Amino acid sequence: MDFKPANNIQDLQYFGEFGGVNPSISDSSTYTFLSAKTMFDTFEGNADGCYLYSRHSSPSNLYLGEALAAMEGTETATVTASGMGAITPVLLQLCEAGEHIVSSRTIYGGTYAFLKNFAPRLGIETSFVDITKLDIVEAAITPKTKVLYCETVSNPLLEIADIKQLAALAKKHNLKLVVDNTFSPLSISPAKLGADVVIHSLTKFINGSSDTVGGVVCGTQELIDQLRNVNDGAAMLLGSTMDSLRSASVLKNLRTLHIRMQQHSHNANYLAEKFEKDGIKTVYPGLASHPSHDLFKSMMNTMYGFGGMLTIDVGSPEKANALMELMQERNLGYLAVSLGFYKTLFSAPGSSTSSEIPEEEQIEMGLSDGLIRFSIGLDADIERTYNMMKDCMIELNILEPELA
Ligand SMILES: Cc1ncc(COP(=O)(O)O)c(C=O)c1O
């Protein structure tokens, strides 16, 4: 595959309103029309290039959307106020009452909670499946199924979805394959592998500063137009609009994403190899021991690595909590949810980001209570970080001194 997402970002060229190298920020909620007729046409969706009202679209949001569409290789994109503000309108746009979704069971807890607890209130049911087992996925499809939903790299178990095979299944059964690519920007380009819709929480690696929430839906012009339709568009009517000042700042951060992803991946790979060698149960797609290591390799755009996320299992929640507290005390990172920051972030998903998933289901999917999820930072000296982490593990009897 010869898709170069970072080149597409590099090649974007801007001449701002006053010749600035950054586009001017559109600091307006509403826009003037020189004629009443154009206003009417814009409401009807027939006046390209005219802005109406910023919940619908704004120049700054369109700039960011187009940059992300270029990155994912889709026709276009629309940005939203959060990742959930991208996921929920897409699913509600694609499904009506009485219809059905087949979803991976290892997905972000908020998405899981939406599908499990909220969507049924609107008559939309979901079957949760092991996305790595294509026969099980296919068996869950019913005549009412409209959407196949997964994360490329799942949160928090780092399972890898076989996007090409899932896209073939979706095509066979006339479904839309919706993929959340939050954990693997640049590394994997789901639309190029056949996904119909690609979603990101921009909050994470893409913005990379942990200073805002944001989201994006990348897809066809037809879908994005439907989402923005003033009469029945879920993005327009549910109102999860990104603020223009924020979209301008996310666009600026996007330009360094390739450098950051390379460093996140380099550091995560280094630590994963070391932890595994030390005998710690480690999950990282870059390790040969990962069940989908070869699959990831077959889908990836080279250069950006296997991503910045890894998990270790230290055996018990008490040990996990003690380790996270000690690592924070030693300034190795923050005990915090979320991901994609310059510092390492760690949390125990069972009691935090996946706590929406009932305990027995957590056990069934292999989400153990001693699991720590790491979003590895941009540390300049990862060997120093490793040595300090190892010291913490020895101090807490997670590692034996002689093994370390
Ligand atoms: C994989 C994934 N998708 C979606 C979301 C939701 O994004 P946001 O918090 O920006 O709404 C998250 C948040 O943690 C996530 O990890």
Coordinates of C-alpha atoms and ligand atoms in Angstrom, one line a residue:
M1 CA 0.0 0.0 0.0
D2 CA 1.4 3.4 -0.9
F3 CA -0.6 5.8 1.2
K4 CA 1.4 8.5 2.8
P5 CA -0.9 10.3 5.3
A6 CA 1.8 12.6 6.7
N7 CA 2.7 13.8 3.2
N8 CA -0.9 14.8 2.8
I9 CA -0.8 16.9 5.9
Q10 CA 2.6 18.4 4.9
D11 CA 1.2 19.3 1.5
L12 CA -1.6 21.4 2.8
Q13 CA -1.0 25.0 1.9
Y14 CA -2.7 28.0 3.5
F15 CA -2.8 31.6 2.5
G16 CA -4.7 33.3 5.3
E17 CA -7.1 36.2 4.8
F18 CA -4.2 38.6 5.2
G19 CA -1.6 36.3 3.7
G20 CA -0.9 34.6 7.0
V21 CA 0.7 31.1 6.9
N22 CA -2.1 30.1 9.2
P23 CA -5.7 30.6 8.0
S24 CA -7.5 33.4 9.9
I25 CA -9.8 32.1 12.7
S26 CA -13.4 32.6 11.9
D27 CA -14.5 34.1 15.2
S28 CA -18.2 34.3 14.3
S29 CA -21.3 32.3 15.2
T30 CA -23.3 33.8 12.4
Y31 CA -22.6 35.0 8.8
T32 CA -24.1 37.8 6.7
F33 CA -25.7 37.3 3.3
L34 CA -25.8 40.0 0.7
S35 CA -29.1 38.6 -0.7
A36 CA -32.1 36.9 1.0
K37 CA -32.1 34.4 -1.9
T38 CA -28.6 33.2 -1.0
M39 CA -29.7 32.7 2.6
F40 CA -32.6 30.6 1.4
D41 CA -30.4 28.5 -0.9
T42 CA -27.9 28.0 1.9
F43 CA -30.6 26.6 4.1
E44 CA -31.6 24.3 1.3
G45 CA -28.0 23.1 1.1
N46 CA -27.5 24.6 -2.4
A47 CA -25.0 27.4 -1.8
D48 CA -21.5 26.0 -1.7
G49 CA -19.0 28.2 -0.1
C50 CA -21.5 30.2 1.9
Y51 CA -21.6 30.0 5.7
L52 CA -24.8 30.2 7.6
Y53 CA -24.3 29.6 11.2
S54 CA -21.3 28.0 13.0
R55 CA -23.2 25.0 14.4
H56 CA -23.6 24.0 10.7
S57 CA -20.1 24.8 9.6
S58 CA -17.4 27.5 9.9
P59 CA -14.3 28.3 7.9
S60 CA -12.0 27.2 10.7
N61 CA -13.8 23.9 11.2
L62 CA -13.8 23.2 7.5
Y63 CA -10.0 23.7 7.3
L64 CA -9.5 21.2 10.1
G65 CA -12.0 18.8 8.6
E66 CA -10.3 18.9 5.2
A67 CA -6.9 18.4 6.8
L68 CA -8.1 15.3 8.6
A69 CA -9.9 14.0 5.5
A70 CA -6.6 14.3 3.7
M71 CA -4.9 12.4 6.5
E72 CA -7.4 9.6 6.3
G73 CA -7.9 9.6 2.6
T74 CA -11.6 10.2 2.6
E75 CA -13.7 12.6 0.5
T76 CA -14.3 14.9 3.3
A77 CA -14.8 15.2 7.1
T78 CA -16.6 17.1 9.8
V79 CA -15.1 18.0 13.2
T80 CA -17.1 17.8 16.4
A81 CA -16.8 19.0 20.0
S82 CA -15.5 15.6 21.3
G83 CA -14.9 12.1 20.2
M84 CA -18.3 11.0 21.6
G85 CA -19.7 14.0 19.7
A86 CA -18.5 12.3 16.5
I87 CA -19.5 8.7 17.4
T88 CA -23.0 9.2 18.6
P89 CA -24.3 11.3 15.6
V90 CA -22.8 8.9 13.1
L91 CA -24.5 5.9 14.7
L92 CA -27.8 7.8 15.0
Q93 CA -27.5 8.9 11.4
L94 CA -26.9 5.4 10.1
C95 CA -29.5 3.6 12.3
E96 CA -33.1 4.1 13.0
A97 CA -35.4 2.6 15.6
G98 CA -35.7 -1.2 15.0
E99 CA -32.3 -1.5 13.5
H100 CA -29.2 -3.2 14.8
I101 CA -25.5 -2.7 15.2
V102 CA -22.7 -5.4 15.5
S103 CA -19.9 -4.0 17.6
S104 CA -16.6 -5.1 18.9
R105 CA -17.0 -5.8 22.6
T106 CA -13.6 -4.3 23.4
I107 CA -14.2 -0.6 22.7
Y108 CA -13.9 2.6 24.7
G109 CA -16.2 2.5 27.7
G110 CA -18.2 5.5 26.7
T111 CA -19.0 4.1 23.3
Y112 CA -19.9 0.8 25.0
A113 CA -22.2 2.6 27.4
F114 CA -23.9 4.5 24.6
L115 CA -24.6 1.3 22.6
K116 CA -25.5 -0.8 25.6
N117 CA -27.5 1.7 27.7
F118 CA -28.6 4.6 25.6
A119 CA -29.2 3.5 22.0
P120 CA -31.8 0.9 23.2
R121 CA -33.9 3.8 24.5
L122 CA -34.1 4.9 20.8
G123 CA -34.9 1.3 19.6
I124 CA -31.4 0.6 18.4
E125 CA -29.9 -2.7 19.7
T126 CA -26.3 -3.9 19.6
S127 CA -24.7 -7.3 19.6
F128 CA -21.2 -7.2 21.1
V129 CA -18.8 -9.7 19.6
D130 CA -15.1 -10.7 19.6
I131 CA -14.1 -8.7 16.6
T132 CA -11.0 -10.8 16.0
K133 CA -13.3 -13.8 15.2
L134 CA -14.8 -13.1 11.8
D135 CA -17.2 -16.1 11.9
I136 CA -18.7 -14.8 15.1
V137 CA -19.0 -11.3 13.7
E138 CA -20.8 -12.7 10.6
A139 CA -23.1 -14.9 12.7
A140 CA -24.2 -11.8 14.7
I141 CA -25.4 -10.0 11.5
T142 CA -29.2 -10.0 11.1
P143 CA -31.5 -8.5 8.4
K144 CA -31.8 -5.5 10.7
T145 CA -28.1 -4.8 11.0
K146 CA -26.9 -1.6 9.5
V147 CA -23.5 -0.9 11.1
L148 CA -20.4 -2.9 11.9
Y149 CA -18.5 -1.0 14.5
C150 CA -15.0 -1.4 15.8
E151 CA -11.8 0.3 16.9
T152 CA -8.7 -0.4 14.8
V153 CA -6.7 -0.9 18.0
S154 CA -9.1 -1.5 20.8
N155 CA -9.3 0.4 24.0
P156 CA -8.0 -0.9 26.4
L157 CA -7.1 -4.4 25.3
L158 CA -5.2 -3.4 22.1
E159 CA -7.0 -6.0 20.0
I160 CA -6.5 -5.4 16.3
A161 CA -9.4 -5.4 13.9
D162 CA -8.8 -6.9 10.5
I163 CA -10.2 -3.9 8.6
K164 CA -10.0 -5.5 5.1
Q165 CA -11.9 -8.6 6.1
L166 CA -14.4 -6.6 8.1
A167 CA -14.9 -4.3 5.1
A168 CA -15.5 -7.3 2.9
L169 CA -18.1 -8.6 5.4
A170 CA -19.8 -5.2 5.6
K171 CA -20.0 -5.1 1.8
K172 CA -21.4 -8.6 1.5
H173 CA -24.2 -7.7 4.0
N174 CA -24.7 -4.2 2.8
L175 CA -23.6 -2.6 6.1
K176 CA -21.5 0.4 6.9
L177 CA -18.1 -0.3 8.5
V178 CA -17.5 2.4 11.1
V179 CA -14.0 2.4 12.6
D180 CA -12.7 4.4 15.5
N181 CA -9.0 5.0 14.7
T182 CA -8.1 7.0 17.8
F183 CA -5.3 4.7 18.9
S184 CA -3.6 4.5 15.5
P185 CA -3.5 7.8 13.6
L186 CA -1.1 7.7 10.7
S187 CA -0.1 4.1 11.4
I188 CA -3.3 2.6 10.0
S189 CA -5.6 4.2 7.4
P190 CA -8.9 2.3 7.7
A191 CA -10.6 4.0 4.8
K192 CA -7.8 2.9 2.5
L193 CA -8.5 -0.7 3.8
G194 CA -12.2 -0.4 3.0
A195 CA -13.8 1.2 6.0
D196 CA -16.8 3.5 5.2
V197 CA -16.4 5.9 8.1
V198 CA -13.4 6.7 10.2
I199 CA -13.7 8.5 13.5
H200 CA -11.2 9.9 15.9
S201 CA -11.3 11.4 19.3
L202 CA -9.0 14.4 18.5
T203 CA -8.6 14.7 22.2
K204 CA -5.8 12.1 22.1
F205 CA -2.8 11.8 19.8
I206 CA -4.0 14.1 17.1
N207 CA -4.2 17.2 19.3
G208 CA -1.6 15.8 21.6
S209 CA -1.6 18.5 24.2
S210 CA -4.3 17.3 26.6
D211 CA -5.8 20.8 26.4
T212 CA -9.1 20.1 24.7
V213 CA -11.6 17.5 23.7
G214 CA -12.5 17.2 20.0
G215 CA -13.6 14.7 17.4
V216 CA -13.9 14.1 13.7
V217 CA -16.0 12.0 11.3
C218 CA -14.2 11.2 8.0
G219 CA -16.3 9.8 5.2
T220 CA -18.0 10.4 1.9
Q221 CA -19.4 13.9 1.0
E222 CA -22.8 12.3 1.0
L223 CA -22.6 11.1 4.7
I224 CA -21.1 14.4 5.9
D225 CA -23.8 16.3 4.1
Q226 CA -26.4 14.1 5.7
L227 CA -24.8 14.7 9.2
R228 CA -24.9 18.5 8.6
N229 CA -28.4 18.6 7.0
V230 CA -30.5 21.3 8.8
N231 CA -33.6 19.1 8.7
D232 CA -32.4 15.7 9.9
G233 CA -28.7 15.8 10.3
A234 CA -27.5 14.3 13.6
A235 CA -24.4 16.5 13.8
M236 CA -26.4 19.6 13.1
L237 CA -29.3 18.8 15.3
L238 CA -27.6 17.3 18.3
G239 CA -25.2 20.2 18.3
S240 CA -21.8 18.7 19.1
T241 CA -20.0 21.5 17.3
M242 CA -16.4 22.3 17.7
D243 CA -15.5 25.9 18.5
S244 CA -13.5 27.7 15.8
L245 CA -10.7 28.8 18.2
R246 CA -10.2 25.2 19.1
S247 CA -10.2 23.8 15.6
A248 CA -7.5 26.4 14.7
S249 CA -5.4 25.2 17.6
V250 CA -5.9 21.5 16.8
L251 CA -4.9 22.2 13.1
K252 CA -1.6 23.6 14.3
N253 CA -0.9 20.6 16.5
L254 CA -1.8 18.2 13.6
R255 CA 1.3 19.3 11.7
T256 CA 3.7 17.7 14.2
L257 CA 1.6 14.5 14.5
H258 CA 4.0 12.4 12.4
I259 CA 7.0 13.3 14.6
R260 CA 5.1 12.7 17.8
M261 CA 3.7 9.3 16.6
Q262 CA 7.2 8.2 15.7
Q263 CA 8.5 9.1 19.2
H264 CA 5.5 7.6 21.0
S265 CA 5.9 4.4 19.0
H266 CA 9.7 4.3 19.6
N267 CA 9.3 4.8 23.3
A268 CA 6.4 2.3 23.7
N269 CA 8.2 -0.3 21.7
Y270 CA 11.3 0.1 23.8
L271 CA 9.4 -0.3 27.1
A272 CA 7.3 -3.1 25.9
E273 CA 10.3 -5.1 24.8
K274 CA 12.0 -4.5 28.2
F275 CA 8.9 -5.2 30.3
E276 CA 8.3 -8.5 28.4
K277 CA 11.9 -9.5 28.8
D278 CA 11.6 -8.8 32.6
G279 CA 8.7 -11.3 32.7
I280 CA 5.9 -8.8 33.0
K281 CA 2.7 -9.7 31.1
T282 CA 2.9 -7.1 28.4
V283 CA 0.5 -6.4 25.5
Y284 CA 1.8 -4.2 22.6
P285 CA 1.1 -4.7 18.9
G286 CA 4.7 -4.2 18.1
L287 CA 5.7 -7.4 20.1
A288 CA 6.0 -10.6 18.1
S289 CA 4.0 -12.2 21.0
H290 CA 0.9 -10.0 20.2
P291 CA -1.7 -12.3 18.6
S292 CA -2.3 -9.8 15.8
H293 CA 1.3 -8.5 15.4
D294 CA 1.4 -9.7 11.7
L295 CA -2.0 -8.4 11.0
F296 CA -1.0 -4.9 12.3
K297 CA 2.1 -5.1 10.1
S298 CA 0.1 -6.0 7.1
M299 CA -2.2 -3.0 7.5
M300 CA 0.3 -0.4 8.7
N301 CA 1.8 2.6 6.9
T302 CA 5.5 2.2 7.6
M303 CA 7.3 4.9 9.6
Y304 CA 4.9 5.6 12.4
G305 CA 5.3 2.3 14.3
F306 CA 2.9 0.4 16.4
G307 CA 1.6 3.3 18.4
G308 CA 2.0 4.7 21.9
M309 CA -0.3 2.4 23.8
L310 CA 0.7 -0.6 25.8
T311 CA -0.7 -2.5 28.8
I312 CA 0.9 -4.5 31.5
D313 CA -0.7 -6.8 34.0
V314 CA 0.8 -6.6 37.5
G315 CA -1.5 -9.2 39.0
S316 CA -3.8 -7.3 41.4
P317 CA -5.6 -4.0 41.6
E318 CA -3.6 -3.2 44.8
K319 CA -0.3 -3.6 43.0
A320 CA -1.5 -1.7 40.0
N321 CA -2.6 1.2 42.2
A322 CA 0.6 1.2 44.2
L323 CA 2.7 1.2 41.0
M324 CA 0.8 4.0 39.4
E325 CA 1.0 6.2 42.6
L326 CA 4.7 5.5 42.9
M327 CA 5.4 6.3 39.2
Q328 CA 3.5 9.5 39.6
E329 CA 5.5 10.4 42.7
R330 CA 8.7 9.8 40.8
N331 CA 7.5 12.0 38.0
L332 CA 7.4 9.3 35.4
G333 CA 4.0 10.4 34.2
Y334 CA 0.5 11.1 35.5
L335 CA -2.2 8.8 37.0
A336 CA -4.8 10.1 34.6
V337 CA -7.1 8.8 31.9
S338 CA -6.8 9.8 28.3
L339 CA -3.8 9.4 26.0
G340 CA -1.5 11.0 23.5
F341 CA 0.2 13.5 25.9
Y342 CA 3.9 14.4 25.9
K343 CA 4.1 12.8 29.4
T344 CA 3.2 9.2 30.0
L345 CA -0.4 8.7 31.3
F346 CA -1.4 5.6 33.1
S347 CA -4.7 4.3 34.5
A348 CA -6.3 1.0 35.5
P349 CA -9.0 0.6 32.9
G350 CA -11.2 -1.8 34.9
S351 CA -11.9 0.9 37.4
S352 CA -11.8 3.9 35.2
T353 CA -12.2 4.2 31.4
S354 CA -13.9 0.8 31.1
S355 CA -15.8 0.9 34.4
E356 CA -19.0 1.2 32.3
I357 CA -18.5 -2.4 31.3
P358 CA -19.9 -4.8 34.0
E359 CA -17.4 -6.8 35.9
E360 CA -18.4 -10.2 34.6
E361 CA -18.1 -8.9 31.0
Q362 CA -14.7 -7.4 31.8
I363 CA -13.5 -10.9 33.0
E364 CA -15.0 -12.6 29.9
M365 CA -13.1 -10.2 27.5
G366 CA -9.9 -10.6 29.4
L367 CA -9.9 -7.2 31.1
S368 CA -8.1 -8.2 34.3
D369 CA -8.1 -6.0 37.4
G370 CA -4.3 -5.8 37.6
L371 CA -4.2 -4.3 34.1
I372 CA -2.5 -0.9 33.7
R373 CA -2.9 1.0 30.5
F374 CA -0.1 3.2 29.5
S375 CA 0.0 6.0 26.9
I376 CA 3.7 6.4 26.6
G377 CA 5.0 9.9 26.4
L378 CA 7.6 11.6 24.2
D379 CA 10.4 11.1 26.8
A380 CA 13.7 12.1 25.2
D381 CA 15.6 9.4 27.2
I382 CA 13.5 6.3 27.3
E383 CA 16.2 4.2 28.9
R384 CA 16.3 6.5 31.9
T385 CA 12.5 6.2 32.1
Y386 CA 12.7 2.4 31.9
N387 CA 15.3 2.2 34.7
M388 CA 13.2 4.4 36.9
M389 CA 10.0 2.4 36.2
K390 CA 12.0 -0.8 36.9
D391 CA 13.1 0.6 40.2
C392 CA 9.4 1.3 41.1
M393 CA 8.5 -2.3 40.2
I394 CA 11.3 -3.8 42.3
E395 CA 10.4 -1.6 45.2
L396 CA 6.8 -2.9 45.1
N397 CA 7.8 -6.5 44.6
I398 CA 6.3 -6.6 41.2
L399 CA 9.8 -7.5 39.9
E400 CA 12.4 -9.5 41.7
P401 CA 15.7 -7.6 42.0
E402 CA 17.7 -10.5 40.4
L403 CA 15.2 -10.8 37.5
A404 CA 15.4 -7.1 36.8
Ligands
LIG1 C1 -10.9 5.0 21.4 C2 -11.7 6.1 21.9 N1 -12.7 6.6 21.2 C3 -13.5 7.6 21.6 C4 -13.2 8.3 22.8 C5 -14.1 9.4 23.2 O1 -13.5 10.6 22.9 P1 -13.8 12.0 23.7 O2 -13.4 11.8 25.1 O3 -13.0 13.0 22.9 O4 -15.3 12.2 23.6 C6 -12.2 7.8 23.6 C7 -11.9 8.5 24.9 O5 -11.2 8.1 25.7 C8 -11.4 6.8 23.2 O6 -10.3 6.3 23.9

